[in-house]
PDB file of C-alpha atoms in Angstrom:
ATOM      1  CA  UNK A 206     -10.976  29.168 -27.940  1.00 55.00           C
ATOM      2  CA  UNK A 207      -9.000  26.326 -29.016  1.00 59.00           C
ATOM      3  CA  UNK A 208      -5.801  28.398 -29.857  1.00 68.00           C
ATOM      4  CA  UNK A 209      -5.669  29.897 -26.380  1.00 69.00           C
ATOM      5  CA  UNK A 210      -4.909  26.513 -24.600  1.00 77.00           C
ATOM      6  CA  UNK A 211      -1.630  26.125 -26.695  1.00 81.00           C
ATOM      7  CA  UNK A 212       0.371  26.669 -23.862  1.00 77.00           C
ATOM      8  CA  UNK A 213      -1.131  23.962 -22.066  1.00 74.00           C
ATOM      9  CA  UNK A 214      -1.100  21.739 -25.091  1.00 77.00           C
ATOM     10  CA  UNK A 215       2.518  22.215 -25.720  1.00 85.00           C
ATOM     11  CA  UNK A 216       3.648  21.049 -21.920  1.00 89.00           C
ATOM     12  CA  UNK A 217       4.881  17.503 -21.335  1.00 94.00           C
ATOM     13  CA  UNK A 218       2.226  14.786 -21.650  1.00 96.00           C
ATOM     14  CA  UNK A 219       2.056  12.308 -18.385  1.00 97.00           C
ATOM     15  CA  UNK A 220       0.646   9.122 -18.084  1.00 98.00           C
ATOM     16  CA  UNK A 221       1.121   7.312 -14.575  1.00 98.00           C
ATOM     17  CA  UNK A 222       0.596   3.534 -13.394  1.00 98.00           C
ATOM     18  CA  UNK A 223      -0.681   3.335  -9.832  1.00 97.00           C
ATOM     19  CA  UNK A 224      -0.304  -0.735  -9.189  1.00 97.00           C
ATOM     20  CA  UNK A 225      -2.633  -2.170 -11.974  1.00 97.00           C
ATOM     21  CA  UNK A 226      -3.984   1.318 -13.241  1.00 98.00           C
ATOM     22  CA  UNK A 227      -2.561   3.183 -15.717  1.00 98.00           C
ATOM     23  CA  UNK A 228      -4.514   6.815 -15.667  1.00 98.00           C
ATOM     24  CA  UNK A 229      -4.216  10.209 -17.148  1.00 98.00           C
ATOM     25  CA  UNK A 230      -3.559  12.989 -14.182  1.00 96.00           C
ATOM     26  CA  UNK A 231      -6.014  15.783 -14.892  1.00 95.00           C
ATOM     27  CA  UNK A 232      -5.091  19.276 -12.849  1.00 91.00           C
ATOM     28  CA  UNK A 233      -7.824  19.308 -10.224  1.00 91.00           C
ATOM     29  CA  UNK A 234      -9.264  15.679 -10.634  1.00 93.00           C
ATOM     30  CA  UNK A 235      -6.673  14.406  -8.446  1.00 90.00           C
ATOM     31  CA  UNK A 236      -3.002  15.111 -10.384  1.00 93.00           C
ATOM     32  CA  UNK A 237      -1.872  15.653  -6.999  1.00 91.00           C
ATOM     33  CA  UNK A 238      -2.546  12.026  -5.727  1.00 94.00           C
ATOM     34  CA  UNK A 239      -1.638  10.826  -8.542  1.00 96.00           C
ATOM     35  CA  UNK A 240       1.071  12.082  -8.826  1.00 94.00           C
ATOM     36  CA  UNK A 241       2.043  11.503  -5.397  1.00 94.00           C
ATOM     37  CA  UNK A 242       1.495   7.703  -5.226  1.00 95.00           C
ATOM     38  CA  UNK A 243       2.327   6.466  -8.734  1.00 96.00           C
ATOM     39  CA  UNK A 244       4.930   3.831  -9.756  1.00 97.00           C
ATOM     40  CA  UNK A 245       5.660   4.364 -13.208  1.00 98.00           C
ATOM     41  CA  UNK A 246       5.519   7.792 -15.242  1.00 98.00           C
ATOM     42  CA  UNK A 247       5.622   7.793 -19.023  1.00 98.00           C
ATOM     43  CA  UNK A 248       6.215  10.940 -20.452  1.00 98.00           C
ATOM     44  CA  UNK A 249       5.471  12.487 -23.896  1.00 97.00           C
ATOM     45  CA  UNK A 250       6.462   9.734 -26.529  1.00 97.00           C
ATOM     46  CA  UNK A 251       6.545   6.937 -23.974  1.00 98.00           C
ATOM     47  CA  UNK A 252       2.467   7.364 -23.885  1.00 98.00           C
ATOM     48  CA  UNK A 253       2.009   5.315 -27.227  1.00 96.00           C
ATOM     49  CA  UNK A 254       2.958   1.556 -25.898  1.00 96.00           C
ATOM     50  CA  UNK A 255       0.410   2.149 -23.029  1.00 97.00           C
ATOM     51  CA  UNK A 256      -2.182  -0.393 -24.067  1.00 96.00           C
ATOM     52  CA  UNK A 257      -5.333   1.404 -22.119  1.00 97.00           C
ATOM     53  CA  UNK A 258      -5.302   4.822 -19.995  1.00 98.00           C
ATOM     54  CA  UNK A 259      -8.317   5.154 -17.877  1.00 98.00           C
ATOM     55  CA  UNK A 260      -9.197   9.181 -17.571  1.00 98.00           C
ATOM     56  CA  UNK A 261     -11.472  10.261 -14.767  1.00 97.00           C
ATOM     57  CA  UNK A 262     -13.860  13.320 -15.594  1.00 98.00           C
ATOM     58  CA  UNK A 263     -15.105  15.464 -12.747  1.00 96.00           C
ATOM     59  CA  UNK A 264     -18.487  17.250 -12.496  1.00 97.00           C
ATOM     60  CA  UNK A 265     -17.570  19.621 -14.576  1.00 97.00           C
ATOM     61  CA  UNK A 266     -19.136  22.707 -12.286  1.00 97.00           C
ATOM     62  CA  UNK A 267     -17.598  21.260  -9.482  1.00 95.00           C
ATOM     63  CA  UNK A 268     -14.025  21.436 -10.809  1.00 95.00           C
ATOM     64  CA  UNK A 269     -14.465  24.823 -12.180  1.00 96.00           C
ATOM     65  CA  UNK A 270     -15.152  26.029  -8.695  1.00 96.00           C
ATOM     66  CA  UNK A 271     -12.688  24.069  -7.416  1.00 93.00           C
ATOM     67  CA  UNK A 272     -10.259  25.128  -9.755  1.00 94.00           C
ATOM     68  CA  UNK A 273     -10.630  29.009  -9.397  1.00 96.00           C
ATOM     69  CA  UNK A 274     -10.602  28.811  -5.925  1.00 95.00           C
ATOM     70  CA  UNK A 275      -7.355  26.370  -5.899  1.00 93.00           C
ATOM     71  CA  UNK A 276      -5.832  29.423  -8.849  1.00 95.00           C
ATOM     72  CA  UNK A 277      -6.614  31.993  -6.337  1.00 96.00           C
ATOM     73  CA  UNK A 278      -5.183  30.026  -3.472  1.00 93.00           C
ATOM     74  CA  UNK A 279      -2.073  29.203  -4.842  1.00 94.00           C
ATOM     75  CA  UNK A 280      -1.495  33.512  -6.392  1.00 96.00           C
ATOM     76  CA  UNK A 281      -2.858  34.748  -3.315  1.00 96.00           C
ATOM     77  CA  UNK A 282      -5.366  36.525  -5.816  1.00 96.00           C
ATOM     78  CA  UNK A 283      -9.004  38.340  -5.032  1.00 96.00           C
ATOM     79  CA  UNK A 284     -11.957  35.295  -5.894  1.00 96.00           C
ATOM     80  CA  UNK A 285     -14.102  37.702  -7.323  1.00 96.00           C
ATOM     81  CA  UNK A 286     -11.435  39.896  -9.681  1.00 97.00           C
ATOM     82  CA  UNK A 287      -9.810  36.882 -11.074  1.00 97.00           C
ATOM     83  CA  UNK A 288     -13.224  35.248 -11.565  1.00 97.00           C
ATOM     84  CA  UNK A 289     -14.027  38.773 -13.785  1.00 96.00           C
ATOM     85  CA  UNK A 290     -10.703  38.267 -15.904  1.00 96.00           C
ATOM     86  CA  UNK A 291     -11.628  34.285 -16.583  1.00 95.00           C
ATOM     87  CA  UNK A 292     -15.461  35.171 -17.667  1.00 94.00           C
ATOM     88  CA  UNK A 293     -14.050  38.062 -20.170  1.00 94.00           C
ATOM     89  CA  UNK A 294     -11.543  35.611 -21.275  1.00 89.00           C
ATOM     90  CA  UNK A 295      -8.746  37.359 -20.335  1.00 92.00           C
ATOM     91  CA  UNK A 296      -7.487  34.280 -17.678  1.00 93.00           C
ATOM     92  CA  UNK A 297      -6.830  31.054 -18.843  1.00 92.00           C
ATOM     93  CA  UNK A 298      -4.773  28.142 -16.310  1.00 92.00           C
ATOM     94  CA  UNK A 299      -4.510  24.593 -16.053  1.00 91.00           C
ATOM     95  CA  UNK A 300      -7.027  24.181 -12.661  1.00 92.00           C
ATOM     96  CA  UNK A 301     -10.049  25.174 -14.608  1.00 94.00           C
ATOM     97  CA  UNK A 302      -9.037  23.927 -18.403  1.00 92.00           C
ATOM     98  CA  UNK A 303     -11.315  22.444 -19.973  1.00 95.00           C
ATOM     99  CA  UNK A 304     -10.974  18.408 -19.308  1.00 96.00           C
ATOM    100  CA  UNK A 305     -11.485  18.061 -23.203  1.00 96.00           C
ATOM    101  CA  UNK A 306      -8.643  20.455 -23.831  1.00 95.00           C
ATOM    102  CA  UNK A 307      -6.481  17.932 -21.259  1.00 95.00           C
ATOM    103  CA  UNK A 308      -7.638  14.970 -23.672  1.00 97.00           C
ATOM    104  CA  UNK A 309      -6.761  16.947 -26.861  1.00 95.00           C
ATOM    105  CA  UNK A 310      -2.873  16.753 -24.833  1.00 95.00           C
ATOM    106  CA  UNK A 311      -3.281  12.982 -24.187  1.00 97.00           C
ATOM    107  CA  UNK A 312      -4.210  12.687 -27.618  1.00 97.00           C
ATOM    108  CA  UNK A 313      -0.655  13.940 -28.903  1.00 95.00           C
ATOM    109  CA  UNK A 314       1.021  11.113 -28.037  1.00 97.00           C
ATOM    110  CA  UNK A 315      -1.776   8.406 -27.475  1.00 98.00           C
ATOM    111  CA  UNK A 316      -4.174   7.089 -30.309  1.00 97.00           C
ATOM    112  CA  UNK A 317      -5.681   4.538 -28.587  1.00 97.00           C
ATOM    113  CA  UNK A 318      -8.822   2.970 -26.237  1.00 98.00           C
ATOM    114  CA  UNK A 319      -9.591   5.437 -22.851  1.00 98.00           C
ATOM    115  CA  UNK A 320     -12.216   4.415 -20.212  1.00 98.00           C
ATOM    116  CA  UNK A 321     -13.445   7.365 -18.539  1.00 98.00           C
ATOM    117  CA  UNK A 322     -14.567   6.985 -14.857  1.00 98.00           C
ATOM    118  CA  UNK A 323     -16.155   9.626 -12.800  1.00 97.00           C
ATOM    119  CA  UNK A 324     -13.882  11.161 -10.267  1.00 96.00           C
ATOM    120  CA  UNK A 325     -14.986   9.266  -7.197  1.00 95.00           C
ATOM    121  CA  UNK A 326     -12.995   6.125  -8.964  1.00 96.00           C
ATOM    122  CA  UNK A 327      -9.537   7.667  -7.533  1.00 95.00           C
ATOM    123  CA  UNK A 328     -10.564   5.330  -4.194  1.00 94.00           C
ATOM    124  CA  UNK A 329     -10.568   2.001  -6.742  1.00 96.00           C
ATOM    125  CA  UNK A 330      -7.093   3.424  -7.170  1.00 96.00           C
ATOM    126  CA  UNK A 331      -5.679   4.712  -3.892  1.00 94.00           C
ATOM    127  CA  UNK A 332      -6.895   5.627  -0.275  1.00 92.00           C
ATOM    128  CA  UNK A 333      -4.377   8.853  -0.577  1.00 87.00           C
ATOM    129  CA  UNK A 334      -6.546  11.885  -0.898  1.00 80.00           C
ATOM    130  CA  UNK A 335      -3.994  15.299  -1.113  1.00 75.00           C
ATOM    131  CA  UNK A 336      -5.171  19.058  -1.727  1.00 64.00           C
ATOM    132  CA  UNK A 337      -8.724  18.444  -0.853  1.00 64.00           C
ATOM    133  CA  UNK A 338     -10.155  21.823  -0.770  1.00 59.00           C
ATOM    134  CA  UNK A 339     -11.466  22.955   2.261  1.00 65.00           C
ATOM    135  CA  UNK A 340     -14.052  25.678   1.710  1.00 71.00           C
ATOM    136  CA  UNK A 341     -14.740  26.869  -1.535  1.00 83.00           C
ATOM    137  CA  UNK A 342     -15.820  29.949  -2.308  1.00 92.00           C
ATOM    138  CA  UNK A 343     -18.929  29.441  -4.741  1.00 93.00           C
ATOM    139  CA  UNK A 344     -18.057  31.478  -8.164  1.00 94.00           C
ATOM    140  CA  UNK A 345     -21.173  31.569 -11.026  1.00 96.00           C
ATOM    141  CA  UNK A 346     -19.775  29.077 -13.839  1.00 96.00           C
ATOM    142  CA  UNK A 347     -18.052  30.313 -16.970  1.00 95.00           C
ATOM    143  CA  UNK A 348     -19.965  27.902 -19.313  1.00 94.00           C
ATOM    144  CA  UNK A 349     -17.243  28.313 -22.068  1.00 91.00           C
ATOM    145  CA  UNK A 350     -15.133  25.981 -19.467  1.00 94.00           C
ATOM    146  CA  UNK A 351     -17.712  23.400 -18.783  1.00 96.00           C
ATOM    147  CA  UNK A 352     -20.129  22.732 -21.772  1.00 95.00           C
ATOM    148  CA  UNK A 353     -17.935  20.273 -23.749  1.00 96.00           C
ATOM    149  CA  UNK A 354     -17.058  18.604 -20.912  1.00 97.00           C
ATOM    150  CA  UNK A 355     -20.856  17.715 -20.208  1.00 97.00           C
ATOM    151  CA  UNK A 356     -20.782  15.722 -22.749  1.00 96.00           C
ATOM    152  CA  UNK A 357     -18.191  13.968 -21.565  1.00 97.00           C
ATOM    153  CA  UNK A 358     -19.716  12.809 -18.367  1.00 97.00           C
ATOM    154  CA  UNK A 359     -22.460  10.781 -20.964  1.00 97.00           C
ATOM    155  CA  UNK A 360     -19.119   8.283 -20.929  1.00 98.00           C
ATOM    156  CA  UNK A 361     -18.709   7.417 -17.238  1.00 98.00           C
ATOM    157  CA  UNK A 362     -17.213   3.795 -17.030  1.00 98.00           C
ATOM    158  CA  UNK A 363     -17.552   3.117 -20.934  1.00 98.00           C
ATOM    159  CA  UNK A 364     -14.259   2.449 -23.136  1.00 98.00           C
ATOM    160  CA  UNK A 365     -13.977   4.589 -26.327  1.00 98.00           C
ATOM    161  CA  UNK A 366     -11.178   5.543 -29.021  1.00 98.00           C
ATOM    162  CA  UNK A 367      -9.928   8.715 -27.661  1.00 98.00           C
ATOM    163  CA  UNK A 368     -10.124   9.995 -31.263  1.00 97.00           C
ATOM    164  CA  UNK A 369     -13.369   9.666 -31.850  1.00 97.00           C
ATOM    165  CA  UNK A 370     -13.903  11.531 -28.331  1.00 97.00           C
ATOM    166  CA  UNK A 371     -11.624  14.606 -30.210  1.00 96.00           C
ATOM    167  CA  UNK A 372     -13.756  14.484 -33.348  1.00 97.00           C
ATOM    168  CA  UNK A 373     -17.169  14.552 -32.291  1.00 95.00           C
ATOM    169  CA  UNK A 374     -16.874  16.853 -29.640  1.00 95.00           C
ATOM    170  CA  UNK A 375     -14.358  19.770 -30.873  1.00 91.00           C
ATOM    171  CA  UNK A 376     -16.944  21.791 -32.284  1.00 88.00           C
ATOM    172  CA  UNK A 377     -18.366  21.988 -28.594  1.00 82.00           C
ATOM    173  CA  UNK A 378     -15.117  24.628 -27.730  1.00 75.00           C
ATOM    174  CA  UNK A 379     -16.272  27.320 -30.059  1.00 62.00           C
TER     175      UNK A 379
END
């Protein structure tokens, strides 16, 4: 599996500072906001002399459903047929990567210490909420996107070498 995220792997790397915090935009665990609000941006190499990134990690179920339904949104595609093409693994976007696969990116360029918070810690960071999904259309879950990143919730508000995240958990992908 880990081959087929190249493309996403291979895209510039950014890291943003939002008035004290510096955090890791994940598609669907609000980039958007993010995004929208931040002061600083450090891009690619720049990530390195960051001294801590925090990295919030949605439910992982949650964002997959988001995350289809936002994919579908955006190409004007059929929920059901596009959900089809992602479960025979013939789909593959950045709203329902993996959020592993998004740390194996940050990991490129940054070797260091990563707190990871559960989503609901964007309002620590800003009151601006942008492309909150109205109604979702509920889609069964394509556990090839969301079991590694189960074990990633286990690390909700603890600080860890993003390394050792990579290591012990990229034999979860296959």
């Amino acid at each position: 599996m880990l081959t087929a995220w190249n493309k996403l792997l291979n895209t510039e790397c950014v890291v943003v500072d939002v008035g004290p915090h510096t955090v890791y935009p994940i598609f669907r665990v609000g980039q958007s906001t993010l995004m929208s609000v931040c002061d600083t941006k450090y891009v690619n190499e720049q990530i390195h002399h960051c001294n801590h990134i925090d990295v919030m990690i949605r439910e992982p179920e949650a964002r997959f459903v988001s995350g289809v339904n936002e994919y579908c949104v955006q190409h004007n595609l059929d929920i059901d047929v596009t959900w089809k093409l992602i479960n025979e693994g013939k789909l593959l976007d950045r709203h329902f990567t993996p959020q592993y696969i998004w740390l194996m990116h940050l990991y490129r360029f940054y070797k260091g210490f990563i707190t990871i918070r559960p989503f609901k810690h964007i309002s620590n960071i800003t009151d601006v909420h942008l492309h909150k999904s109205k109604s979702k259309k509920d889609v069964p879950v394509c556990e090839q996107f969301v079991a590694v990143d189960r074990h990633l919730t286990k690390y909700y508000n603890e600080t860890v070498n993003i390394g050792y995240l990579i290591k012990r958990y990229k034999h979860a992908l296959s």
